[in-house]
Amino acid sequence: MNSTPWQDETALIHGGIERSQYGETAEALYLTSGFVYESAEQAEARFKGEDSGYIYSRYGNPTVSLFEHRIAELEGTETCFATASGMAAVFSALACQLNAGDHIVASRVLFGSCLQVVTSILPRFGIEYTLVDGADLEAWQQAVKPNTKLFFCESPANPTLTLVDIVGVANIANSAGATFVVDNAFASPAVQNAKTLGADIVVYSATKHIDGQGRCLGGAICCTNDFFKEKLQPFVRHSGPAMSPFNAWVLAKSLETMSLRVDRMSASAASLAAALQQMPFVERVAYPGCPSHPQSELAQRQMKSGGSLLTFKVKGGKSETFAMMNKLNLIKISNNLGDSKSLITHPATTTHRTLAGEEREICGITENLLRLSVGLEASIDLITDIEQAGS
Ligand SMILES: Cc1ncc(COP(=O)(O)O)c(C=O)c1O
């Protein structure tokens, strides 16, 4: 996807480096909030946009630019703006382009905070929404209204791993004149290129696979230069969701190993999904890379692998499910994902707790559903841990 002569893995190691006068090997960290000007005239020219240097790290910073450069190259978009968290990316990408009276169509299964933005925060500013079954193309089409300005989805969706046919929804969004924003965090840029599939804007929680080691919050908005200049830049400069240079440095270094990590996590997730299907305490497993996933054909079309996340349902209800989680030794109970450590989550009582019980059931977020983010441990150790916890 990237515009360098190199493959993505190489571009993520060498792309965008501007070495300082010291010729450092690793990328420099410019931990500075502001920048000094050679003269008052230069300061004036920067603010007028006639001099291209940095002004203030809320607007831009050399270390953050390096991270943005690498993400834009990887996604194949003209530009990228890095944010302090994934939610800052989601909120800014949506809010910067919507006005009171506009309408959003979004898939029903979304990360809890994304759902809150669509169904609770934006409506306070006069923005309407319709939630649809993300897997049903006809439902996306039916939901279009004269004031529809934006389509939004996650694929795979958090937590059920339901897929959205990104090519199909992009076509509907295009003919409706709506901007299609895809949250690609669950797949990661190593597994799915949402831009190539037709998304207009791709957002990431860099906190997940991009960091991959559970250290920094971060987010990214990948878009065109025109969208950035006309919609996003005026919004983010004044509302302030910028990424810190320190986090940008950590995340840029993490990109060097992302494909290795995600490939290994995905291979382990596939082994675990197969093993879980044989375990007597497991009712059902969902993994996009398994032929038993109801959308496995779509997964093969739009994902390079099944990814690092899977879900499974424990036979019984909440108490059996909690008992199994509490017996795990190696796998940690946490709501983060994409980490080198395998992490297990009970979405109904944590990440998706704010959904009404009925809504959770419609989405398939039952009391016995667990989401497992598969890390970099030896897969046999993870399988052994789950086996003993379920016995
Ligand atoms: C799909 C998705 N989008 C956005 C976010 C928010 O990211 P962050 O925690 O970096 O704000 C998450 C977090 O879990 C997520 O799963």
mmCIF file of C-alpha atoms and ligand atoms in Angstrom:
data_model
loop_
_atom_site.group_PDB
_atom_site.id
_atom_site.type_symbol
_atom_site.label_atom_id
_atom_site.label_comp_id
_atom_site.label_asym_id
_atom_site.label_seq_id
_atom_site.Cartn_x
_atom_site.Cartn_y
_atom_site.Cartn_z
ATOM 1 C CA MET A 1 0.000 0.000 0.000
ATOM 2 C CA ASN A 2 2.790 2.370 0.854
ATOM 3 C CA SER A 3 4.391 4.742 -1.649
ATOM 4 C CA THR A 4 8.009 3.788 -0.829
ATOM 5 C CA PRO A 5 9.924 1.310 -3.024
ATOM 6 C CA TRP A 6 9.791 -1.081 -0.035
ATOM 7 C CA GLN A 7 7.378 -3.646 1.361
ATOM 8 C CA ASP A 8 5.310 -2.482 4.364
ATOM 9 C CA GLU A 9 7.614 -4.228 6.885
ATOM 10 C CA THR A 10 10.606 -2.283 5.559
ATOM 11 C CA ALA A 11 8.759 1.020 5.278
ATOM 12 C CA LEU A 12 7.687 0.699 8.929
ATOM 13 C CA ILE A 13 11.345 0.518 9.974
ATOM 14 C CA HIS A 14 12.931 3.114 7.695
ATOM 15 C CA GLY A 15 10.065 5.337 6.498
ATOM 16 C CA GLY A 16 9.844 9.016 7.389
ATOM 17 C CA ILE A 17 13.054 9.331 9.417
ATOM 18 C CA GLU A 18 14.525 12.839 9.480
ATOM 19 C CA ARG A 19 17.765 12.459 11.401
ATOM 20 C CA SER A 20 19.003 15.298 13.573
ATOM 21 C CA GLN A 21 22.519 16.760 13.347
ATOM 22 C CA TYR A 22 23.701 13.855 15.569
ATOM 23 C CA GLY A 23 22.876 11.166 13.041
ATOM 24 C CA GLU A 24 21.179 8.929 15.613
ATOM 25 C CA THR A 25 20.307 5.376 14.515
ATOM 26 C CA ALA A 26 16.980 5.165 16.288
ATOM 27 C CA GLU A 27 14.269 7.745 15.786
ATOM 28 C CA ALA A 28 14.741 10.914 17.866
ATOM 29 C CA LEU A 29 12.180 11.832 20.515
ATOM 30 C CA TYR A 30 11.246 15.522 20.399
ATOM 31 C CA LEU A 31 9.646 15.824 23.810
ATOM 32 C CA THR A 32 8.663 19.458 23.501
ATOM 33 C CA SER A 33 5.380 21.288 23.723
ATOM 34 C CA GLY A 34 6.478 24.358 21.787
ATOM 35 C CA PHE A 35 9.030 25.559 19.214
ATOM 36 C CA VAL A 36 11.134 28.725 19.018
ATOM 37 C CA TYR A 37 11.226 31.078 16.062
ATOM 38 C CA GLU A 38 14.238 32.868 14.632
ATOM 39 C CA SER A 39 12.316 36.125 14.423
ATOM 40 C CA ALA A 40 8.926 37.673 15.025
ATOM 41 C CA GLU A 41 8.445 37.644 11.254
ATOM 42 C CA GLN A 42 9.014 33.894 11.172
ATOM 43 C CA ALA A 43 6.463 33.372 13.948
ATOM 44 C CA GLU A 44 3.956 35.461 12.002
ATOM 45 C CA ALA A 45 4.670 33.508 8.810
ATOM 46 C CA ARG A 46 4.164 30.158 10.598
ATOM 47 C CA PHE A 47 0.812 31.239 11.955
ATOM 48 C CA LYS A 48 -0.198 32.499 8.499
ATOM 49 C CA GLY A 49 0.739 29.104 7.039
ATOM 50 C CA GLU A 50 3.442 30.697 4.848
ATOM 51 C CA ASP A 51 6.321 28.925 6.636
ATOM 52 C CA SER A 52 6.017 25.182 7.019
ATOM 53 C CA GLY A 53 7.729 24.668 10.416
ATOM 54 C CA TYR A 54 6.157 23.481 13.647
ATOM 55 C CA ILE A 55 4.141 25.841 15.876
ATOM 56 C CA TYR A 56 2.935 23.937 18.913
ATOM 57 C CA SER A 57 2.620 20.222 19.694
ATOM 58 C CA ARG A 58 -1.179 20.434 19.853
ATOM 59 C CA TYR A 59 -0.932 21.192 16.111
ATOM 60 C CA GLY A 60 1.994 18.955 15.233
ATOM 61 C CA ASN A 61 5.353 17.665 16.473
ATOM 62 C CA PRO A 62 8.251 15.992 14.608
ATOM 63 C CA THR A 63 8.001 12.701 16.557
ATOM 64 C CA VAL A 64 4.237 12.618 16.123
ATOM 65 C CA SER A 65 4.718 13.396 12.407
ATOM 66 C CA LEU A 66 6.976 10.368 12.071
ATOM 67 C CA PHE A 67 4.265 8.123 13.540
ATOM 68 C CA GLU A 68 1.608 9.745 11.331
ATOM 69 C CA HIS A 69 3.800 9.348 8.260
ATOM 70 C CA ARG A 70 4.263 5.614 8.867
ATOM 71 C CA ILE A 71 0.570 4.972 9.543
ATOM 72 C CA ALA A 72 -0.513 6.921 6.432
ATOM 73 C CA GLU A 73 1.993 4.983 4.326
ATOM 74 C CA LEU A 74 0.785 1.683 5.711
ATOM 75 C CA GLU A 75 -2.899 2.473 5.226
ATOM 76 C CA GLY A 76 -2.294 4.049 1.819
ATOM 77 C CA THR A 77 -4.004 7.334 2.702
ATOM 78 C CA GLU A 78 -2.690 10.795 1.840
ATOM 79 C CA THR A 79 -2.321 11.780 5.459
ATOM 80 C CA CYS A 80 -2.918 10.803 9.075
ATOM 81 C CA PHE A 81 -3.547 12.713 12.294
ATOM 82 C CA ALA A 82 -2.464 11.005 15.513
ATOM 83 C CA THR A 83 -4.624 11.354 18.609
ATOM 84 C CA ALA A 84 -4.242 10.783 22.336
ATOM 85 C CA SER A 85 -6.472 7.684 22.302
ATOM 86 C CA GLY A 86 -8.610 5.590 19.991
ATOM 87 C CA MET A 87 -11.736 7.307 21.283
ATOM 88 C CA ALA A 88 -10.236 10.728 20.517
ATOM 89 C CA ALA A 89 -9.755 9.459 16.947
ATOM 90 C CA VAL A 90 -13.323 8.130 16.661
ATOM 91 C CA PHE A 91 -14.912 11.226 18.175
ATOM 92 C CA SER A 92 -12.806 13.713 16.178
ATOM 93 C CA ALA A 93 -13.307 11.858 12.874
ATOM 94 C CA LEU A 94 -17.084 11.990 13.365
ATOM 95 C CA ALA A 95 -17.611 15.327 15.103
ATOM 96 C CA CYS A 96 -15.343 17.332 12.784
ATOM 97 C CA GLN A 97 -17.618 16.712 9.803
ATOM 98 C CA LEU A 98 -21.142 16.580 11.265
ATOM 99 C CA ASN A 99 -23.613 19.386 11.904
ATOM 100 C CA ALA A 100 -26.903 19.586 13.745
ATOM 101 C CA GLY A 101 -29.579 17.990 11.569
ATOM 102 C CA ASP A 102 -27.227 15.388 10.021
ATOM 103 C CA HIS A 103 -27.868 11.652 10.240
ATOM 104 C CA ILE A 104 -25.449 8.759 10.845
ATOM 105 C CA VAL A 105 -25.982 5.104 9.958
ATOM 106 C CA ALA A 106 -23.889 2.786 12.155
ATOM 107 C CA SER A 107 -23.613 -0.920 12.760
ATOM 108 C CA ARG A 108 -25.285 -2.014 15.998
ATOM 109 C CA VAL A 109 -22.338 -3.973 17.384
ATOM 110 C CA LEU A 110 -19.708 -1.438 18.360
ATOM 111 C CA PHE A 111 -17.246 -0.974 21.212
ATOM 112 C CA GLY A 112 -19.257 0.475 24.159
ATOM 113 C CA SER A 113 -17.638 3.932 23.964
ATOM 114 C CA CYS A 114 -18.126 4.145 20.174
ATOM 115 C CA LEU A 115 -21.781 3.322 20.737
ATOM 116 C CA GLN A 116 -22.003 6.055 23.383
ATOM 117 C CA VAL A 117 -20.575 8.604 20.925
ATOM 118 C CA VAL A 118 -23.143 7.683 18.264
ATOM 119 C CA THR A 119 -26.204 7.168 20.463
ATOM 120 C CA SER A 120 -25.669 9.543 23.339
ATOM 121 C CA ILE A 121 -23.022 12.251 22.812
ATOM 122 C CA LEU A 122 -23.594 13.323 19.179
ATOM 123 C CA PRO A 123 -27.421 13.386 19.554
ATOM 124 C CA ARG A 124 -26.943 16.117 22.215
ATOM 125 C CA PHE A 125 -25.678 18.286 19.339
ATOM 126 C CA GLY A 126 -28.657 17.486 17.098
ATOM 127 C CA ILE A 127 -27.141 14.569 15.158
ATOM 128 C CA GLU A 128 -29.545 11.691 14.515
ATOM 129 C CA TYR A 129 -28.574 8.062 14.119
ATOM 130 C CA THR A 130 -29.908 4.700 12.919
ATOM 131 C CA LEU A 131 -28.312 1.453 14.086
ATOM 132 C CA VAL A 132 -28.381 -1.487 11.675
ATOM 133 C CA ASP A 133 -27.317 -5.117 11.597
ATOM 134 C CA GLY A 134 -23.823 -4.507 10.205
ATOM 135 C CA ALA A 135 -23.803 -7.821 8.335
ATOM 136 C CA ASP A 136 -26.991 -6.970 6.387
ATOM 137 C CA LEU A 137 -26.244 -4.811 3.320
ATOM 138 C CA GLU A 138 -29.958 -4.290 2.690
ATOM 139 C CA ALA A 139 -30.306 -2.789 6.192
ATOM 140 C CA TRP A 140 -27.584 -0.203 5.442
ATOM 141 C CA GLN A 141 -29.386 0.722 2.223
ATOM 142 C CA GLN A 142 -32.796 0.958 3.931
ATOM 143 C CA ALA A 143 -31.439 3.222 6.668
ATOM 144 C CA VAL A 144 -30.337 5.976 4.254
ATOM 145 C CA LYS A 145 -32.257 9.253 4.640
ATOM 146 C CA PRO A 146 -31.959 12.543 2.743
ATOM 147 C CA ASN A 147 -29.838 13.946 5.602
ATOM 148 C CA THR A 148 -27.504 10.915 5.917
ATOM 149 C CA LYS A 149 -23.936 12.221 5.980
ATOM 150 C CA LEU A 150 -21.914 9.431 7.499
ATOM 151 C CA PHE A 151 -21.675 5.627 7.758
ATOM 152 C CA PHE A 152 -19.699 4.137 10.647
ATOM 153 C CA CYS A 153 -18.707 0.574 11.516
ATOM 154 C CA GLU A 154 -16.143 -1.671 13.135
ATOM 155 C CA SER A 155 -15.137 -4.861 11.321
ATOM 156 C CA PRO A 156 -14.568 -7.230 13.034
ATOM 157 C CA ALA A 157 -16.835 -5.645 15.636
ATOM 158 C CA ASN A 158 -16.026 -5.479 19.332
ATOM 159 C CA PRO A 159 -16.802 -7.884 20.922
ATOM 160 C CA THR A 160 -18.795 -10.350 18.778
ATOM 161 C CA LEU A 161 -16.393 -10.397 15.791
ATOM 162 C CA THR A 162 -19.299 -9.835 13.415
ATOM 163 C CA LEU A 163 -17.946 -8.638 10.069
ATOM 164 C CA VAL A 164 -19.184 -5.855 7.840
ATOM 165 C CA ASP A 165 -18.765 -6.246 4.085
ATOM 166 C CA ILE A 166 -16.646 -3.099 3.726
ATOM 167 C CA VAL A 167 -16.718 -3.107 -0.093
ATOM 168 C CA GLY A 168 -20.515 -3.505 -0.099
ATOM 169 C CA VAL A 169 -21.157 -0.787 2.498
ATOM 170 C CA ALA A 170 -18.669 1.557 0.776
ATOM 171 C CA ASN A 171 -20.717 1.272 -2.434
ATOM 172 C CA ILE A 172 -23.940 2.130 -0.593
ATOM 173 C CA ALA A 173 -22.277 5.037 1.232
ATOM 174 C CA ASN A 174 -20.885 6.341 -2.053
ATOM 175 C CA SER A 175 -24.211 6.346 -3.809
ATOM 176 C CA ALA A 176 -25.828 7.989 -0.774
ATOM 177 C CA GLY A 177 -23.136 10.710 -0.811
ATOM 178 C CA ALA A 178 -22.137 9.748 2.737
ATOM 179 C CA THR A 179 -18.604 9.509 4.163
ATOM 180 C CA PHE A 180 -17.725 5.978 5.274
ATOM 181 C CA VAL A 181 -15.651 5.830 8.471
ATOM 182 C CA VAL A 182 -14.259 2.427 9.470
ATOM 183 C CA ASP A 183 -12.796 1.678 12.895
ATOM 184 C CA ASN A 184 -10.156 -0.892 11.942
ATOM 185 C CA ALA A 185 -8.753 -1.364 15.453
ATOM 186 C CA PHE A 186 -9.906 -4.947 15.959
ATOM 187 C CA ALA A 187 -8.297 -6.202 12.760
ATOM 188 C CA SER A 188 -5.210 -3.942 13.025
ATOM 189 C CA PRO A 189 -3.447 -2.498 9.974
ATOM 190 C CA ALA A 190 -1.477 -5.753 9.720
ATOM 191 C CA VAL A 191 -4.610 -7.811 8.996
ATOM 192 C CA GLN A 192 -6.979 -5.567 7.041
ATOM 193 C CA ASN A 193 -6.621 -2.540 4.808
ATOM 194 C CA ALA A 194 -9.944 -0.769 5.162
ATOM 195 C CA LYS A 195 -8.910 2.053 2.818
ATOM 196 C CA THR A 196 -8.312 -0.324 -0.092
ATOM 197 C CA LEU A 197 -11.665 -1.968 0.617
ATOM 198 C CA GLY A 198 -13.410 1.400 0.184
ATOM 199 C CA ALA A 199 -13.426 3.277 3.502
ATOM 200 C CA ASP A 200 -13.094 7.047 3.119
ATOM 201 C CA ILE A 201 -11.618 7.467 6.582
ATOM 202 C CA VAL A 202 -9.949 4.791 8.705
ATOM 203 C CA VAL A 203 -9.570 5.202 12.456
ATOM 204 C CA TYR A 204 -7.430 3.241 14.890
ATOM 205 C CA SER A 205 -6.979 2.762 18.555
ATOM 206 C CA ALA A 206 -3.159 2.570 18.481
ATOM 207 C CA THR A 207 -3.432 1.396 22.089
ATOM 208 C CA LYS A 208 -4.152 -2.086 20.715
ATOM 209 C CA HIS A 209 -1.954 -3.971 18.228
ATOM 210 C CA ILE A 210 0.047 -0.903 17.164
ATOM 211 C CA ASP A 211 1.528 -0.554 20.644
ATOM 212 C CA GLY A 212 1.071 -4.254 21.234
ATOM 213 C CA GLN A 213 2.739 -4.219 24.614
ATOM 214 C CA GLY A 214 0.119 -2.505 26.765
ATOM 215 C CA ARG A 215 2.030 0.724 27.453
ATOM 216 C CA CYS A 216 0.565 3.746 25.675
ATOM 217 C CA LEU A 217 -2.802 5.096 24.662
ATOM 218 C CA GLY A 218 -3.003 6.426 21.139
ATOM 219 C CA GLY A 219 -5.178 6.768 18.075
ATOM 220 C CA ALA A 220 -4.973 7.629 14.401
ATOM 221 C CA ILE A 221 -7.248 9.129 11.753
ATOM 222 C CA CYS A 222 -6.242 8.246 8.184
ATOM 223 C CA CYS A 223 -7.769 10.488 5.537
ATOM 224 C CA THR A 224 -7.248 12.622 2.437
ATOM 225 C CA ASN A 225 -5.361 15.923 2.452
ATOM 226 C CA ASP A 226 -8.565 17.772 1.549
ATOM 227 C CA PHE A 227 -10.531 16.230 4.417
ATOM 228 C CA PHE A 228 -7.671 17.017 6.783
ATOM 229 C CA LYS A 229 -7.385 20.663 5.722
ATOM 230 C CA GLU A 230 -11.083 21.406 5.449
ATOM 231 C CA LYS A 231 -12.633 19.401 8.301
ATOM 232 C CA LEU A 232 -10.186 17.725 10.634
ATOM 233 C CA GLN A 233 -7.425 20.280 11.116
ATOM 234 C CA PRO A 234 -9.710 23.174 12.130
ATOM 235 C CA PHE A 235 -11.440 20.824 14.593
ATOM 236 C CA VAL A 236 -8.404 19.196 16.225
ATOM 237 C CA ARG A 237 -6.286 22.351 16.457
ATOM 238 C CA HIS A 238 -8.861 23.924 18.716
ATOM 239 C CA SER A 239 -10.328 20.924 20.528
ATOM 240 C CA GLY A 240 -6.923 19.408 21.356
ATOM 241 C CA PRO A 241 -6.962 15.597 21.007
ATOM 242 C CA ALA A 242 -3.269 15.500 19.941
ATOM 243 C CA MET A 243 -1.005 12.543 20.715
ATOM 244 C CA SER A 244 1.897 13.145 23.084
ATOM 245 C CA PRO A 245 5.369 12.993 21.454
ATOM 246 C CA PHE A 246 6.453 10.375 23.988
ATOM 247 C CA ASN A 247 3.576 8.061 23.064
ATOM 248 C CA ALA A 248 4.248 8.711 19.365
ATOM 249 C CA TRP A 249 7.841 7.595 19.845
ATOM 250 C CA VAL A 250 6.847 4.383 21.629
ATOM 251 C CA LEU A 251 4.171 3.649 19.024
ATOM 252 C CA ALA A 252 6.439 4.427 16.061
ATOM 253 C CA LYS A 253 9.035 1.985 17.432
ATOM 254 C CA SER A 254 6.276 -0.602 17.955
ATOM 255 C CA LEU A 255 5.327 -0.394 14.292
ATOM 256 C CA GLU A 256 8.723 -1.943 13.499
ATOM 257 C CA THR A 257 7.590 -5.250 14.985
ATOM 258 C CA MET A 258 3.838 -5.058 14.402
ATOM 259 C CA SER A 259 3.541 -7.494 11.505
ATOM 260 C CA LEU A 260 5.721 -10.091 13.268
ATOM 261 C CA ARG A 261 3.639 -9.796 16.423
ATOM 262 C CA VAL A 262 0.244 -9.804 14.739
ATOM 263 C CA ASP A 263 1.126 -12.737 12.461
ATOM 264 C CA ARG A 264 2.213 -14.768 15.472
ATOM 265 C CA MET A 265 -0.845 -13.760 17.538
ATOM 266 C CA SER A 266 -3.161 -14.655 14.654
ATOM 267 C CA ALA A 267 -1.540 -18.068 14.200
ATOM 268 C CA SER A 268 -1.964 -18.738 17.945
ATOM 269 C CA ALA A 269 -5.569 -17.488 17.862
ATOM 270 C CA ALA A 270 -6.324 -19.971 15.070
ATOM 271 C CA SER A 271 -4.820 -22.832 17.159
ATOM 272 C CA LEU A 272 -6.764 -21.758 20.230
ATOM 273 C CA ALA A 273 -10.036 -21.482 18.304
ATOM 274 C CA ALA A 274 -9.566 -25.045 17.043
ATOM 275 C CA ALA A 275 -8.671 -26.315 20.531
ATOM 276 C CA LEU A 276 -11.578 -24.503 22.218
ATOM 277 C CA GLN A 277 -14.044 -26.133 19.836
ATOM 278 C CA GLN A 278 -13.036 -29.506 21.335
ATOM 279 C CA MET A 279 -13.337 -28.469 24.984
ATOM 280 C CA PRO A 280 -16.424 -29.875 26.727
ATOM 281 C CA PHE A 281 -17.240 -26.712 28.723
ATOM 282 C CA VAL A 282 -17.370 -24.542 25.586
ATOM 283 C CA GLU A 283 -20.749 -23.943 23.962
ATOM 284 C CA ARG A 284 -19.613 -22.028 20.879
ATOM 285 C CA VAL A 285 -16.471 -20.411 19.443
ATOM 286 C CA ALA A 286 -16.373 -17.474 17.035
ATOM 287 C CA TYR A 287 -13.182 -16.737 15.118
ATOM 288 C CA PRO A 288 -13.185 -15.086 11.676
ATOM 289 C CA GLY A 289 -10.391 -17.420 10.554
ATOM 290 C CA CYS A 290 -12.457 -20.580 11.265
ATOM 291 C CA PRO A 291 -14.582 -22.150 8.524
ATOM 292 C CA SER A 292 -17.375 -22.358 11.157
ATOM 293 C CA HIS A 293 -17.574 -18.534 11.407
ATOM 294 C CA PRO A 294 -20.838 -17.582 9.632
ATOM 295 C CA GLN A 295 -18.947 -14.969 7.588
ATOM 296 C CA SER A 296 -15.759 -16.951 6.950
ATOM 297 C CA GLU A 297 -16.012 -16.394 3.205
ATOM 298 C CA LEU A 298 -16.158 -12.621 3.757
ATOM 299 C CA ALA A 299 -13.261 -12.882 6.230
ATOM 300 C CA GLN A 300 -11.165 -14.552 3.554
ATOM 301 C CA ARG A 301 -12.039 -11.816 1.093
ATOM 302 C CA GLN A 302 -11.217 -8.825 3.266
ATOM 303 C CA MET A 303 -8.800 -10.002 5.971
ATOM 304 C CA LYS A 304 -5.271 -11.361 5.561
ATOM 305 C CA SER A 305 -5.809 -13.703 8.530
ATOM 306 C CA GLY A 306 -8.409 -14.304 11.236
ATOM 307 C CA GLY A 307 -6.728 -11.786 13.563
ATOM 308 C CA SER A 308 -5.773 -12.081 17.206
ATOM 309 C CA LEU A 309 -9.222 -12.021 18.792
ATOM 310 C CA LEU A 310 -11.750 -14.742 19.337
ATOM 311 C CA THR A 311 -14.855 -15.159 21.434
ATOM 312 C CA PHE A 312 -16.315 -18.207 23.105
ATOM 313 C CA LYS A 313 -19.378 -18.996 25.146
ATOM 314 C CA VAL A 314 -19.104 -21.067 28.301
ATOM 315 C CA LYS A 315 -21.843 -23.633 28.924
ATOM 316 C CA GLY A 316 -24.027 -22.148 31.668
ATOM 317 C CA GLY A 317 -24.467 -18.522 32.707
ATOM 318 C CA LYS A 318 -22.575 -15.720 34.390
ATOM 319 C CA SER A 319 -21.462 -17.715 37.441
ATOM 320 C CA GLU A 320 -19.971 -20.595 35.399
ATOM 321 C CA THR A 321 -18.289 -18.034 33.139
ATOM 322 C CA PHE A 322 -16.835 -16.027 36.043
ATOM 323 C CA ALA A 323 -15.677 -19.260 37.720
ATOM 324 C CA MET A 324 -13.793 -20.248 34.581
ATOM 325 C CA MET A 325 -12.173 -16.781 34.276
ATOM 326 C CA ASN A 326 -11.144 -16.813 37.931
ATOM 327 C CA LYS A 327 -9.373 -20.168 37.517
ATOM 328 C CA LEU A 328 -7.109 -18.891 34.734
ATOM 329 C CA ASN A 329 -3.483 -18.580 35.799
ATOM 330 C CA LEU A 330 -1.634 -17.382 32.723
ATOM 331 C CA ILE A 331 -4.335 -15.491 30.842
ATOM 332 C CA LYS A 332 -5.109 -12.216 32.600
ATOM 333 C CA ILE A 333 -8.518 -10.649 33.143
ATOM 334 C CA SER A 334 -8.367 -7.227 31.464
ATOM 335 C CA ASN A 335 -10.422 -5.149 29.057
ATOM 336 C CA ASN A 336 -7.484 -4.197 26.831
ATOM 337 C CA LEU A 337 -6.579 -6.162 23.710
ATOM 338 C CA GLY A 338 -3.867 -6.559 21.094
ATOM 339 C CA ASP A 339 -1.256 -6.990 23.841
ATOM 340 C CA SER A 340 1.646 -9.458 23.925
ATOM 341 C CA LYS A 341 -0.053 -10.805 27.075
ATOM 342 C CA SER A 342 -3.228 -12.807 26.454
ATOM 343 C CA LEU A 343 -6.187 -10.988 27.982
ATOM 344 C CA ILE A 344 -9.723 -12.174 28.658
ATOM 345 C CA THR A 345 -12.780 -9.943 29.006
ATOM 346 C CA HIS A 346 -16.397 -10.448 30.054
ATOM 347 C CA PRO A 347 -17.977 -7.800 27.785
ATOM 348 C CA ALA A 348 -21.475 -7.901 29.337
ATOM 349 C CA THR A 349 -20.188 -6.604 32.689
ATOM 350 C CA THR A 350 -17.323 -4.404 31.480
ATOM 351 C CA THR A 351 -16.804 -2.931 27.978
ATOM 352 C CA HIS A 352 -20.494 -3.293 27.008
ATOM 353 C CA ARG A 353 -22.009 -2.802 30.469
ATOM 354 C CA THR A 354 -23.804 0.421 29.468
ATOM 355 C CA LEU A 355 -25.970 -1.336 26.860
ATOM 356 C CA ALA A 356 -29.484 -2.168 28.025
ATOM 357 C CA GLY A 357 -29.811 -5.924 28.709
ATOM 358 C CA GLU A 358 -32.182 -6.381 25.781
ATOM 359 C CA GLU A 359 -29.844 -4.586 23.378
ATOM 360 C CA ARG A 360 -26.910 -6.700 24.553
ATOM 361 C CA GLU A 361 -28.906 -9.869 23.832
ATOM 362 C CA ILE A 362 -29.811 -8.628 20.302
ATOM 363 C CA CYS A 363 -26.104 -8.053 19.669
ATOM 364 C CA GLY A 364 -25.208 -11.521 21.017
ATOM 365 C CA ILE A 365 -23.356 -10.154 24.055
ATOM 366 C CA THR A 366 -24.677 -12.781 26.429
ATOM 367 C CA GLU A 367 -23.728 -13.427 30.065
ATOM 368 C CA ASN A 368 -21.636 -16.435 29.010
ATOM 369 C CA LEU A 369 -19.678 -14.678 26.238
ATOM 370 C CA LEU A 370 -15.938 -14.164 26.708
ATOM 371 C CA ARG A 371 -13.590 -12.207 24.461
ATOM 372 C CA LEU A 372 -10.033 -13.478 24.295
ATOM 373 C CA SER A 373 -7.183 -11.369 22.945
ATOM 374 C CA VAL A 374 -4.446 -13.845 22.103
ATOM 375 C CA GLY A 375 -0.930 -12.693 22.934
ATOM 376 C CA LEU A 376 2.566 -13.876 22.157
ATOM 377 C CA GLU A 377 2.862 -16.698 24.686
ATOM 378 C CA ALA A 378 3.383 -20.252 23.398
ATOM 379 C CA SER A 379 -0.076 -21.343 22.262
ATOM 380 C CA ILE A 380 0.261 -24.701 24.069
ATOM 381 C CA ASP A 381 0.585 -22.833 27.400
ATOM 382 C CA LEU A 382 -2.569 -20.865 26.640
ATOM 383 C CA ILE A 383 -4.491 -24.000 25.682
ATOM 384 C CA THR A 384 -3.340 -25.761 28.869
ATOM 385 C CA ASP A 385 -4.412 -22.766 30.957
ATOM 386 C CA ILE A 386 -7.903 -22.661 29.426
ATOM 387 C CA GLU A 387 -8.290 -26.458 29.725
ATOM 388 C CA GLN A 388 -7.479 -26.472 33.436
ATOM 389 C CA ALA A 389 -9.743 -23.429 34.044
ATOM 390 C CA GLY A 390 -12.698 -25.134 32.382
ATOM 391 C CA SER A 391 -12.243 -28.517 34.030
HETATM 392 C C1 LIG B 1 -13.011 -1.010 18.239
HETATM 393 C C2 LIG B 1 -12.467 -0.028 19.210
HETATM 394 N N1 LIG B 1 -12.451 1.288 18.882
HETATM 395 C C3 LIG B 1 -11.968 2.214 19.732
HETATM 396 C C4 LIG B 1 -11.501 1.857 20.972
HETATM 397 C C5 LIG B 1 -11.005 2.929 21.903
HETATM 398 O O1 LIG B 1 -9.623 2.968 21.972
HETATM 399 P P1 LIG B 1 -8.843 3.681 23.186
HETATM 400 O O2 LIG B 1 -9.028 2.827 24.368
HETATM 401 O O3 LIG B 1 -7.446 3.767 22.676
HETATM 402 O O4 LIG B 1 -9.471 5.029 23.365
HETATM 403 C C6 LIG B 1 -11.498 0.508 21.356
HETATM 404 C C7 LIG B 1 -11.001 0.123 22.701
HETATM 405 O O5 LIG B 1 -11.164 -0.989 23.136
HETATM 406 C C8 LIG B 1 -12.000 -0.453 20.446
HETATM 407 O O6 LIG B 1 -12.031 -1.763 20.761
#
